[in-house]
Amino acid sequence: QLQLVESGGGLVQPGGSLRLSCAASGSILVLYTIGWFRQAPGKEREGISYIDTSDGRTYYLDSKKGRFTISRDNAKNMVYLEMNSLKPEDTAVYYCAASLWKSSDMSEYAPDFMNYWGKGTLVTVSS
């Protein structure tokens, strides 16, 4: 069974950058589409970006384009989320998740379609 572990969160000043990592184990990464999500206090979990680990296709939700970059290293079984120009409203617990469903239209992905979740890493953007 696939296991996911996020890391790289922490406290960062507004305008700063962080790179989050998602380490996968227990299965072959290329079988999955990996998504990054976040959940701020009192808010619903929202999607950020997805990557098809077999062909590298990526998808970003409109509001996340430009400041977030998803990437993968299949040899290391790792997926990353590079975050730049961070704002206080980016403060949240960030999760990676995996879906066995390979969709040609990546805009269809949503939290309910993910099969495996990590426990999250906290990102706090504050001065």
PDB file of N, CA and C in Angstrom, residues 44-86:
ATOM      1  N   GLU A  44     -12.187  24.731   4.013  1.00  0.00           N
ATOM      2  CA  GLU A  44     -12.189  23.422   3.386  1.00  0.00           C
ATOM      3  C   GLU A  44     -10.833  23.146   2.733  1.00  0.00           C
ATOM      4  N   ARG A  45     -10.547  21.858   2.562  1.00  0.00           N
ATOM      5  CA  ARG A  45      -9.326  21.468   1.857  1.00  0.00           C
ATOM      6  C   ARG A  45      -9.462  21.877   0.394  1.00  0.00           C
ATOM      7  N   GLU A  46      -8.411  22.466  -0.151  1.00  0.00           N
ATOM      8  CA  GLU A  46      -8.440  22.893  -1.545  1.00  0.00           C
ATOM      9  C   GLU A  46      -7.247  22.345  -2.310  1.00  0.00           C
ATOM     10  N   GLY A  47      -7.478  22.114  -3.586  1.00  0.00           N
ATOM     11  CA  GLY A  47      -6.415  21.608  -4.426  1.00  0.00           C
ATOM     12  C   GLY A  47      -5.493  22.716  -4.891  1.00  0.00           C
ATOM     13  N   ILE A  48      -4.242  22.360  -5.119  1.00  0.00           N
ATOM     14  CA  ILE A  48      -3.249  23.301  -5.612  1.00  0.00           C
ATOM     15  C   ILE A  48      -2.778  22.888  -6.993  1.00  0.00           C
ATOM     16  N   SER A  49      -2.307  21.670  -7.096  1.00  0.00           N
ATOM     17  CA  SER A  49      -1.697  21.222  -8.342  1.00  0.00           C
ATOM     18  C   SER A  49      -1.662  19.700  -8.368  1.00  0.00           C
ATOM     19  N   TYR A  50      -1.592  19.174  -9.614  1.00  0.00           N
ATOM     20  CA  TYR A  50      -1.509  17.732  -9.810  1.00  0.00           C
ATOM     21  C   TYR A  50      -0.413  17.441 -10.818  1.00  0.00           C
ATOM     22  N   ILE A  51       0.175  16.236 -10.684  1.00  0.00           N
ATOM     23  CA  ILE A  51       1.155  15.793 -11.649  1.00  0.00           C
ATOM     24  C   ILE A  51       0.941  14.313 -11.945  1.00  0.00           C
ATOM     25  N   ASP A  52       0.909  13.987 -13.231  1.00  0.00           N
ATOM     26  CA  ASP A  52       0.894  12.590 -13.654  1.00  0.00           C
ATOM     27  C   ASP A  52       2.343  12.127 -13.632  1.00  0.00           C
ATOM     28  N   THR A  53       2.671  11.257 -12.712  1.00  0.00           N
ATOM     29  CA  THR A  53       4.073  10.901 -12.513  1.00  0.00           C
ATOM     30  C   THR A  53       4.624  10.041 -13.639  1.00  0.00           C
ATOM     31  N   SER A  54       3.769   9.502 -14.494  1.00  0.00           N
ATOM     32  CA  SER A  54       4.271   8.681 -15.599  1.00  0.00           C
ATOM     33  C   SER A  54       4.687   9.523 -16.797  1.00  0.00           C
ATOM     34  N   ASP A  55       3.935  10.574 -17.107  1.00  0.00           N
ATOM     35  CA  ASP A  55       4.288  11.376 -18.287  1.00  0.00           C
ATOM     36  C   ASP A  55       4.625  12.832 -17.957  1.00  0.00           C
ATOM     37  N   GLY A  56       4.517  13.197 -16.690  1.00  0.00           N
ATOM     38  CA  GLY A  56       4.925  14.534 -16.282  1.00  0.00           C
ATOM     39  C   GLY A  56       3.915  15.638 -16.516  1.00  0.00           C
ATOM     40  N   ARG A  57       2.731  15.296 -17.044  1.00  0.00           N
ATOM     41  CA  ARG A  57       1.713  16.341 -17.237  1.00  0.00           C
ATOM     42  C   ARG A  57       1.369  16.964 -15.894  1.00  0.00           C
ATOM     43  N   THR A  58       1.174  18.280 -15.926  1.00  0.00           N
ATOM     44  CA  THR A  58       0.818  18.989 -14.700  1.00  0.00           C
ATOM     45  C   THR A  58      -0.441  19.809 -14.892  1.00  0.00           C
ATOM     46  N   TYR A  59      -1.050  20.118 -13.789  1.00  0.00           N
ATOM     47  CA  TYR A  59      -2.254  20.947 -13.807  1.00  0.00           C
ATOM     48  C   TYR A  59      -2.236  21.799 -12.554  1.00  0.00           C
ATOM     49  N   TYR A  60      -2.595  23.061 -12.715  1.00  0.00           N
ATOM     50  CA  TYR A  60      -2.663  23.976 -11.579  1.00  0.00           C
ATOM     51  C   TYR A  60      -4.061  24.584 -11.518  1.00  0.00           C
ATOM     52  N   LEU A  61      -4.600  24.652 -10.323  1.00  0.00           N
ATOM     53  CA  LEU A  61      -5.840  25.388 -10.181  1.00  0.00           C
ATOM     54  C   LEU A  61      -5.544  26.861 -10.454  1.00  0.00           C
ATOM     55  N   ASP A  62      -6.518  27.536 -11.062  1.00  0.00           N
ATOM     56  CA  ASP A  62      -6.288  28.884 -11.594  1.00  0.00           C
ATOM     57  C   ASP A  62      -5.611  29.817 -10.599  1.00  0.00           C
ATOM     58  N   SER A  63      -6.086  29.799  -9.368  1.00  0.00           N
ATOM     59  CA  SER A  63      -5.567  30.745  -8.386  1.00  0.00           C
ATOM     60  C   SER A  63      -4.144  30.424  -7.955  1.00  0.00           C
ATOM     61  N   LYS A  64      -3.634  29.250  -8.334  1.00  0.00           N
ATOM     62  CA  LYS A  64      -2.302  28.825  -7.890  1.00  0.00           C
ATOM     63  C   LYS A  64      -1.261  28.937  -8.991  1.00  0.00           C
ATOM     64  N   LYS A  65      -1.701  29.345 -10.166  1.00  0.00           N
ATOM     65  CA  LYS A  65      -0.749  29.441 -11.270  1.00  0.00           C
ATOM     66  C   LYS A  65       0.230  30.587 -11.017  1.00  0.00           C
ATOM     67  N   GLY A  66       1.476  30.341 -11.335  1.00  0.00           N
ATOM     68  CA  GLY A  66       2.475  31.393 -11.269  1.00  0.00           C
ATOM     69  C   GLY A  66       3.371  31.328 -10.048  1.00  0.00           C
ATOM     70  N   ARG A  67       2.813  31.039  -8.885  1.00  0.00           N
ATOM     71  CA  ARG A  67       3.620  31.034  -7.670  1.00  0.00           C
ATOM     72  C   ARG A  67       3.986  29.629  -7.198  1.00  0.00           C
ATOM     73  N   PHE A  68       3.296  28.618  -7.706  1.00  0.00           N
ATOM     74  CA  PHE A  68       3.519  27.244  -7.277  1.00  0.00           C
ATOM     75  C   PHE A  68       3.997  26.411  -8.463  1.00  0.00           C
ATOM     76  N   THR A  69       4.947  25.528  -8.208  1.00  0.00           N
ATOM     77  CA  THR A  69       5.460  24.642  -9.246  1.00  0.00           C
ATOM     78  C   THR A  69       5.557  23.229  -8.695  1.00  0.00           C
ATOM     79  N   ILE A  70       4.904  22.296  -9.371  1.00  0.00           N
ATOM     80  CA  ILE A  70       4.955  20.895  -8.968  1.00  0.00           C
ATOM     81  C   ILE A  70       5.951  20.165  -9.868  1.00  0.00           C
ATOM     82  N   SER A  71       6.676  19.218  -9.276  1.00  0.00           N
ATOM     83  CA  SER A  71       7.634  18.428 -10.044  1.00  0.00           C
ATOM     84  C   SER A  71       7.781  17.064  -9.402  1.00  0.00           C
ATOM     85  N   ARG A  72       8.421  16.156 -10.139  1.00  0.00           N
ATOM     86  CA  ARG A  72       8.618  14.830  -9.558  1.00  0.00           C
ATOM     87  C   ARG A  72       9.972  14.269  -9.926  1.00  0.00           C
ATOM     88  N   ASP A  73      10.445  13.340  -9.101  1.00  0.00           N
ATOM     89  CA  ASP A  73      11.670  12.590  -9.364  1.00  0.00           C
ATOM     90  C   ASP A  73      11.315  11.125  -9.146  1.00  0.00           C
ATOM     91  N   ASN A  74      10.974  10.458 -10.221  1.00  0.00           N
ATOM     92  CA  ASN A  74      10.506   9.074 -10.088  1.00  0.00           C
ATOM     93  C   ASN A  74      11.583   8.148  -9.545  1.00  0.00           C
ATOM     94  N   ALA A  75      12.818   8.440  -9.861  1.00  0.00           N
ATOM     95  CA  ALA A  75      13.916   7.593  -9.378  1.00  0.00           C
ATOM     96  C   ALA A  75      14.010   7.627  -7.857  1.00  0.00           C
ATOM     97  N   LYS A  76      13.624   8.754  -7.277  1.00  0.00           N
ATOM     98  CA  LYS A  76      13.669   8.908  -5.823  1.00  0.00           C
ATOM     99  C   LYS A  76      12.300   8.717  -5.181  1.00  0.00           C
ATOM    100  N   ASN A  77      11.284   8.470  -6.002  1.00  0.00           N
ATOM    101  CA  ASN A  77       9.914   8.354  -5.498  1.00  0.00           C
ATOM    102  C   ASN A  77       9.479   9.604  -4.742  1.00  0.00           C
ATOM    103  N   MET A  78       9.789  10.753  -5.323  1.00  0.00           N
ATOM    104  CA  MET A  78       9.525  12.028  -4.669  1.00  0.00           C
ATOM    105  C   MET A  78       8.715  12.938  -5.585  1.00  0.00           C
ATOM    106  N   VAL A  79       7.849  13.723  -4.960  1.00  0.00           N
ATOM    107  CA  VAL A  79       7.132  14.800  -5.637  1.00  0.00           C
ATOM    108  C   VAL A  79       7.348  16.055  -4.815  1.00  0.00           C
ATOM    109  N   TYR A  80       7.508  17.177  -5.504  1.00  0.00           N
ATOM    110  CA  TYR A  80       7.835  18.431  -4.835  1.00  0.00           C
ATOM    111  C   TYR A  80       6.809  19.505  -5.175  1.00  0.00           C
ATOM    112  N   LEU A  81       6.722  20.470  -4.274  1.00  0.00           N
ATOM    113  CA  LEU A  81       5.930  21.671  -4.540  1.00  0.00           C
ATOM    114  C   LEU A  81       6.783  22.866  -4.164  1.00  0.00           C
ATOM    115  N   GLU A  82       7.199  23.613  -5.164  1.00  0.00           N
ATOM    116  CA  GLU A  82       7.952  24.839  -4.951  1.00  0.00           C
ATOM    117  C   GLU A  82       6.963  25.985  -4.821  1.00  0.00           C
ATOM    118  N   MET A  83       7.109  26.755  -3.737  1.00  0.00           N
ATOM    119  CA  MET A  83       6.186  27.856  -3.477  1.00  0.00           C
ATOM    120  C   MET A  83       6.977  29.147  -3.343  1.00  0.00           C
ATOM    121  N   ASN A  84       6.616  30.138  -4.108  1.00  0.00           N
ATOM    122  CA  ASN A  84       7.314  31.420  -4.119  1.00  0.00           C
ATOM    123  C   ASN A  84       6.368  32.570  -3.787  1.00  0.00           C
ATOM    124  N   SER A  85       6.950  33.696  -3.436  1.00  0.00           N
ATOM    125  CA  SER A  85       6.175  34.906  -3.120  1.00  0.00           C
ATOM    126  C   SER A  85       5.042  34.590  -2.150  1.00  0.00           C
ATOM    127  N   LEU A  86       5.402  33.915  -1.088  1.00  0.00           N
ATOM    128  CA  LEU A  86       4.376  33.442  -0.156  1.00  0.00           C
ATOM    129  C   LEU A  86       3.705  34.603   0.566  1.00  0.00           C
TER     130      LEU A  86
END
